[in-house]
Coordinates of C-alpha atoms and ligand atoms in Angstrom, one line a residue:
M1 CA 23.5 6.8 -18.1
I2 CA 21.0 4.0 -17.2
E3 CA 18.7 6.5 -15.4
N4 CA 18.3 8.5 -18.7
R5 CA 17.6 5.4 -20.7
I6 CA 14.9 4.3 -18.2
D7 CA 13.3 7.7 -18.4
Q8 CA 13.3 7.6 -22.2
L9 CA 11.9 4.0 -22.2
K10 CA 9.1 5.0 -19.8
K11 CA 8.0 7.8 -22.2
E12 CA 8.2 5.5 -25.3
T13 CA 6.2 2.7 -23.7
D14 CA 3.7 4.7 -21.6
T15 CA 5.0 3.1 -18.4
L16 CA 4.4 4.4 -14.9
L17 CA 7.2 3.4 -12.5
L18 CA 6.2 2.9 -8.9
A19 CA 8.6 2.1 -6.1
H20 CA 8.3 1.2 -2.4
F21 CA 10.1 3.1 0.3
Y22 CA 12.3 0.0 0.9
E23 CA 13.9 0.1 -2.5
E24 CA 17.4 1.5 -2.9
S25 CA 17.8 5.3 -3.5
D26 CA 18.8 4.9 -7.2
I27 CA 15.5 3.0 -7.9
Q28 CA 13.5 5.6 -6.0
G29 CA 15.3 8.2 -8.1
V30 CA 13.8 6.9 -11.4
A31 CA 10.3 6.3 -9.9
D32 CA 7.3 8.4 -10.7
H33 CA 5.8 7.8 -7.3
I34 CA 7.3 6.3 -4.1
G35 CA 4.9 5.1 -1.4
D36 CA 3.6 2.5 1.0
S37 CA 1.5 -0.5 0.0
L38 CA -1.8 1.4 0.0
K39 CA -0.6 4.4 -2.0
L40 CA 1.1 2.2 -4.5
A41 CA -2.2 0.3 -5.1
Q42 CA -4.1 3.5 -5.4
W43 CA -1.7 5.1 -7.8
G44 CA -1.6 1.9 -9.9
Q45 CA -5.4 1.8 -10.1
K46 CA -5.9 5.6 -10.9
S47 CA -3.1 5.9 -13.4
K48 CA -4.0 6.4 -17.1
A49 CA -0.7 4.7 -18.2
S50 CA -1.2 1.5 -20.1
R51 CA 1.8 -0.1 -18.3
I52 CA 2.9 -0.1 -14.7
L53 CA 6.3 -1.3 -13.5
M54 CA 6.1 -2.1 -9.8
A55 CA 9.6 -1.8 -8.2
G56 CA 8.6 -3.5 -4.9
V57 CA 7.5 -7.1 -4.2
V58 CA 5.2 -9.3 -6.3
F59 CA 2.1 -9.0 -4.1
M60 CA 2.2 -5.2 -4.7
A61 CA 2.2 -5.8 -8.4
E62 CA -0.5 -8.4 -8.1
S63 CA -2.8 -6.0 -6.2
I64 CA -2.5 -3.5 -9.1
K65 CA -3.3 -6.3 -11.6
I66 CA -6.4 -7.4 -9.5
L67 CA -7.7 -3.8 -9.5
S68 CA -6.7 -2.9 -13.1
P69 CA -6.7 -6.0 -15.3
E70 CA -6.6 -3.9 -18.5
K71 CA -3.1 -2.7 -17.6
T72 CA 0.2 -4.5 -18.3
V73 CA 1.8 -4.9 -14.9
L74 CA 5.5 -5.6 -14.9
V75 CA 8.1 -6.4 -12.2
P76 CA 11.9 -6.3 -12.3
D77 CA 12.1 -9.8 -10.7
L78 CA 9.4 -12.4 -10.2
N79 CA 11.4 -13.8 -7.3
A80 CA 10.8 -10.7 -5.2
G81 CA 8.4 -12.5 -2.8
C82 CA 7.6 -11.9 0.8
S83 CA 7.9 -14.1 3.9
L84 CA 4.3 -13.4 4.8
V85 CA 3.2 -14.8 1.5
D86 CA 5.4 -17.9 2.1
H87 CA 3.9 -18.3 5.6
S88 CA 0.3 -18.4 4.3
P89 CA -0.1 -21.2 1.8
Y90 CA -3.6 -21.3 0.2
D91 CA -4.6 -24.8 1.3
K92 CA -3.8 -24.2 5.0
Y93 CA -5.5 -20.8 4.9
L94 CA -8.6 -22.3 3.4
E95 CA -8.7 -24.9 6.2
W96 CA -8.4 -22.2 8.8
R97 CA -11.2 -20.2 7.2
K98 CA -13.4 -23.2 7.0
A99 CA -12.8 -23.9 10.7
H100 CA -14.3 -20.4 11.6
P101 CA -17.2 -20.0 9.1
T102 CA -18.9 -17.1 10.8
G103 CA -15.8 -15.1 11.2
I104 CA -14.9 -12.1 9.0
C105 CA -11.4 -12.6 7.7
I106 CA -9.1 -9.5 7.4
T107 CA -6.1 -10.4 5.3
Y108 CA -3.0 -8.2 5.2
I109 CA -2.2 -7.1 1.6
N110 CA 1.2 -9.0 2.0
S111 CA -0.5 -12.2 0.8
S112 CA -1.0 -14.1 -2.5
A113 CA -3.9 -13.4 -4.9
A114 CA -5.2 -16.9 -4.0
V115 CA -5.3 -16.1 -0.3
K116 CA -7.0 -12.8 -1.1
S117 CA -9.6 -14.7 -3.0
I118 CA -10.7 -16.5 0.2
S119 CA -10.6 -13.4 2.4
D120 CA -13.4 -11.0 3.2
V121 CA -11.4 -7.8 3.2
I122 CA -7.8 -6.7 2.8
C123 CA -5.9 -4.2 4.8
T124 CA -2.5 -2.5 4.7
S125 CA -0.7 -1.2 7.8
S126 CA -1.9 2.4 7.0
N127 CA -5.7 1.6 6.9
A128 CA -5.8 -1.4 9.2
E129 CA -7.5 0.3 12.1
K130 CA -10.2 1.8 9.8
I131 CA -10.8 -1.7 8.4
V132 CA -11.1 -3.3 11.9
N133 CA -13.5 -0.6 13.0
A134 CA -15.8 -1.3 10.0
I135 CA -16.3 -5.0 11.1
P136 CA -19.7 -5.5 12.8
K137 CA -19.2 -5.9 16.5
D138 CA -21.0 -9.2 16.7
R139 CA -18.7 -11.0 14.2
P140 CA -15.5 -12.8 15.2
I141 CA -12.4 -11.5 13.4
L142 CA -9.8 -13.7 11.8
F143 CA -6.6 -11.9 11.0
G144 CA -3.7 -13.1 8.9
P145 CA -1.0 -13.6 7.8
D146 CA 0.9 -11.3 10.1
K147 CA 0.4 -12.2 13.8
N148 CA 2.3 -9.2 15.0
L149 CA 0.2 -6.6 13.2
G150 CA -2.9 -8.6 14.2
R151 CA -1.9 -8.6 17.9
Y152 CA -1.2 -4.9 17.8
L153 CA -4.6 -4.2 16.1
S154 CA -6.4 -6.5 18.6
K155 CA -5.0 -4.6 21.5
K156 CA -5.8 -1.2 19.9
S157 CA -9.4 -2.1 19.1
G158 CA -10.0 -4.1 22.3
R159 CA -11.4 -6.9 20.2
D160 CA -10.3 -10.6 20.3
F161 CA -8.8 -11.8 17.0
I162 CA -8.2 -15.3 15.8
L163 CA -4.6 -14.9 14.6
W164 CA -2.8 -16.7 11.7
P165 CA 0.7 -17.5 12.9
G166 CA 2.8 -15.8 10.2
A167 CA 5.5 -13.1 10.5
C168 CA 7.8 -10.9 8.5
E169 CA 11.3 -12.4 8.6
V170 CA 12.9 -8.9 8.5
H171 CA 10.9 -7.2 11.2
V172 CA 11.0 -10.0 13.7
L173 CA 14.8 -9.7 13.9
F174 CA 14.8 -6.4 15.7
S175 CA 16.1 -7.0 19.2
A176 CA 14.0 -5.7 22.1
K177 CA 16.9 -6.0 24.5
K178 CA 19.3 -4.0 22.4
L179 CA 16.6 -1.4 21.6
F180 CA 16.1 -0.9 25.4
T181 CA 19.8 -0.3 25.8
L182 CA 19.9 2.1 22.8
K183 CA 16.9 4.0 24.1
K184 CA 18.6 4.4 27.5
E185 CA 21.8 5.8 25.7
H186 CA 19.6 8.2 23.7
P187 CA 16.8 9.3 26.0
D188 CA 16.0 12.2 23.7
A189 CA 15.2 9.9 20.7
V190 CA 11.7 9.2 19.5
V191 CA 11.3 5.5 18.8
I192 CA 9.2 4.7 15.7
A193 CA 8.3 1.2 14.6
H194 CA 6.4 -0.7 11.9
P195 CA 3.6 -2.9 13.4
E196 CA 5.2 -6.0 11.8
C197 CA 7.8 -5.8 14.7
M198 CA 7.3 -8.2 17.6
E199 CA 5.3 -7.1 20.6
E200 CA 8.5 -7.0 22.8
V201 CA 9.9 -4.3 20.4
L202 CA 6.7 -2.4 19.9
Q203 CA 6.4 -1.9 23.7
Y204 CA 9.3 0.6 23.4
A205 CA 7.9 2.5 20.5
D206 CA 6.5 6.0 20.8
V207 CA 4.9 5.8 17.4
I208 CA 3.8 2.7 15.5
G209 CA 2.7 2.9 11.9
S210 CA 3.1 2.1 8.2
T211 CA 6.1 3.3 6.3
S212 CA 4.4 6.5 5.2
R213 CA 3.2 7.2 8.8
L214 CA 6.8 6.7 10.1
L215 CA 8.1 9.1 7.5
Q216 CA 5.4 11.6 8.4
E217 CA 6.5 11.5 12.0
V218 CA 10.1 12.2 11.1
E219 CA 8.9 15.1 8.9
K220 CA 6.6 16.7 11.5
N221 CA 8.1 15.9 14.9
P222 CA 10.6 18.6 15.9
A223 CA 12.7 16.1 17.8
K224 CA 16.3 15.9 16.7
K225 CA 16.8 12.1 17.1
F226 CA 14.8 9.1 15.9
I227 CA 15.4 5.4 16.4
V228 CA 13.7 3.5 13.5
A229 CA 12.5 -0.1 13.7
T230 CA 11.7 -1.0 10.1
E231 CA 13.5 -2.0 6.9
D232 CA 16.6 0.2 6.3
G233 CA 15.7 1.3 2.7
I234 CA 13.5 4.0 4.2
L235 CA 16.3 5.6 6.3
H236 CA 17.7 7.6 3.4
N237 CA 14.3 9.1 2.8
M238 CA 14.2 10.1 6.4
R239 CA 17.8 11.5 6.3
E240 CA 17.0 13.5 3.2
M241 CA 13.8 14.9 4.8
R242 CA 15.5 15.8 8.0
P243 CA 19.2 16.6 7.5
D244 CA 19.2 18.3 10.9
A245 CA 18.2 15.2 12.7
T246 CA 20.0 12.0 13.7
I247 CA 18.3 8.9 12.3
L248 CA 19.4 5.7 14.0
Q249 CA 18.4 2.2 12.9
A250 CA 17.0 0.0 15.7
P251 CA 19.5 -2.9 16.4
A252 CA 18.9 -6.4 15.1
E253 CA 19.8 -9.6 16.7
G254 CA 23.4 -10.6 16.2
S255 CA 25.6 -8.6 13.9
C256 CA 23.9 -9.3 10.5
A257 CA 22.5 -6.8 8.0
C258 CA 19.2 -8.6 8.5
N259 CA 17.0 -5.5 8.7
Q260 CA 17.2 -5.4 4.9
C261 CA 14.4 -7.1 3.0
P262 CA 16.1 -9.6 0.7
Y263 CA 13.1 -9.6 -1.7
M264 CA 12.9 -5.8 -2.1
K265 CA 16.7 -5.8 -2.7
L266 CA 16.4 -8.2 -5.6
N267 CA 15.4 -5.3 -7.8
N268 CA 18.0 -3.0 -9.5
L269 CA 18.2 -0.5 -12.3
E270 CA 19.4 -3.1 -14.9
K271 CA 16.4 -5.3 -14.2
I272 CA 14.1 -2.3 -14.4
E273 CA 15.5 -1.2 -17.8
K274 CA 15.2 -4.8 -19.1
A275 CA 11.6 -5.3 -17.9
I276 CA 10.4 -2.1 -19.5
S277 CA 12.2 -2.7 -22.8
N278 CA 11.3 -6.5 -23.0
K279 CA 7.8 -6.1 -21.5
T280 CA 8.6 -9.0 -19.1
P281 CA 8.3 -10.4 -16.4
E282 CA 4.6 -9.6 -16.5
I283 CA 2.0 -10.4 -13.8
T284 CA -0.8 -12.6 -15.2
L285 CA -3.7 -13.9 -13.2
D286 CA -6.4 -16.4 -13.9
E287 CA -9.6 -14.3 -14.5
S288 CA -11.8 -16.3 -12.1
L289 CA -9.2 -16.0 -9.3
R290 CA -8.7 -12.3 -10.1
L291 CA -12.5 -11.7 -9.8
K292 CA -12.6 -13.5 -6.4
A293 CA -9.6 -11.6 -5.1
L294 CA -11.1 -8.3 -6.3
V295 CA -14.0 -8.7 -3.9
S296 CA -11.8 -8.4 -0.7
L297 CA -9.5 -5.8 -2.3
Q298 CA -12.4 -3.6 -3.5
R299 CA -14.0 -3.8 0.0
M300 CA -10.7 -2.4 1.4
M301 CA -10.7 0.4 -1.2
D302 CA -14.4 1.2 -0.4
I303 CA -13.9 1.3 3.4
T304 CA -10.7 3.4 2.9
D305 CA -12.6 6.0 0.9
G306 CA -15.6 6.0 3.3
R307 CA -18.0 4.0 1.1
A308 CA -20.5 1.6 2.8
V309 CA -19.9 -2.1 2.4
S310 CA -21.8 -5.3 3.2
W311 CA -20.5 -8.6 4.6
P312 CA -21.3 -12.2 3.8
D313 CA -23.1 -14.0 6.6
K314 CA -20.7 -16.9 6.5
F315 CA -17.7 -18.2 4.6
E316 CA -18.5 -20.3 1.6
A317 CA -15.5 -21.7 -0.3
Ligands
LIG401 P1 3.8 -0.6 4.2 O1 2.5 -0.8 3.7 O2 3.8 0.1 5.6 O3 4.6 0.2 3.2 O4 4.6 -1.9 4.5 C1 4.8 -2.9 3.5 C2 5.8 -3.9 4.0 O5 6.0 -4.9 3.3 C3 6.4 -3.7 5.3 O6 7.3 -4.8 5.5
LIG402 FE1 7.6 -9.0 3.2 FE2 8.9 -8.3 5.4 FE3 9.9 -7.8 3.0 FE4 7.8 -6.4 3.9 S1 9.9 -6.4 4.8 S2 8.1 -7.3 1.9 S3 6.7 -8.0 5.0 S4 9.5 -9.8 3.9

């Protein structure tokens, strides 16, 4: 069985296998840890294993490599990108930063290492509010590349943000109109949504949070019905956690299966077995780029763990 071979290979090669909640259940089944973007970065950094295989998307693996250059970081498929990375090309992001030199730039972890290298601090959806609250009140805030998460945070914090116009191609496809109808049909359901959804969808949500926050809600909330507006890989975790509850997926526009992330779904057990056994594809980063990207990522880790940080007075490329 392929699962047994992967387990054996992990032991033989000292590999830690991490998986995101959006991966298929067979991949989650062979993982040592399953988590959200922040947890995956923390586990990757803390692990004593010499190799990490990241079953998620490439920016997650890059984050581990930025934090732990001594480790070999592998991915099942180098094409597992992210639309937010595609929506934030380095040259354009640099121009945007230069146009607002006194602003502090918070960049969502769903970004390339190059974009991280010209950012002041990184955030994930689970620590974003903490990061915003750490920015001095007299400094303008630039937020990219997810405008929906940025708009949500701006509203929550009561601060004006200069937003980069990127979005997640999966989360923008949830339909506010259909969600409204579904909510009316199920008035007892708790609506939970990822902040990458559009504002029109988020207005109907009872709880907005990262993938781990949404799972926690399903675990702790005694309600018997949930409508979930995020990628569908996480639904099986919710159903396993709460077999007594009905878990409904929020409806997408049209009749497509478009609430699946096409990048996360590029991974499979065969590619995982091959990656561990052949030690490729491997994430490699230019060292000067890595060191620049480390500054913003380390600031995120410091703020998350309650350590004090300092900020540059202005942006210098
Ligand atoms: P989380 O950090 O909430 O796991 O989200 C990652 C992601 O890519 C959501 O689309
Ligand atoms: Fe990127 Fe969206 Fe896929 Fe998350 S769901 S990895 S934001 S494309």
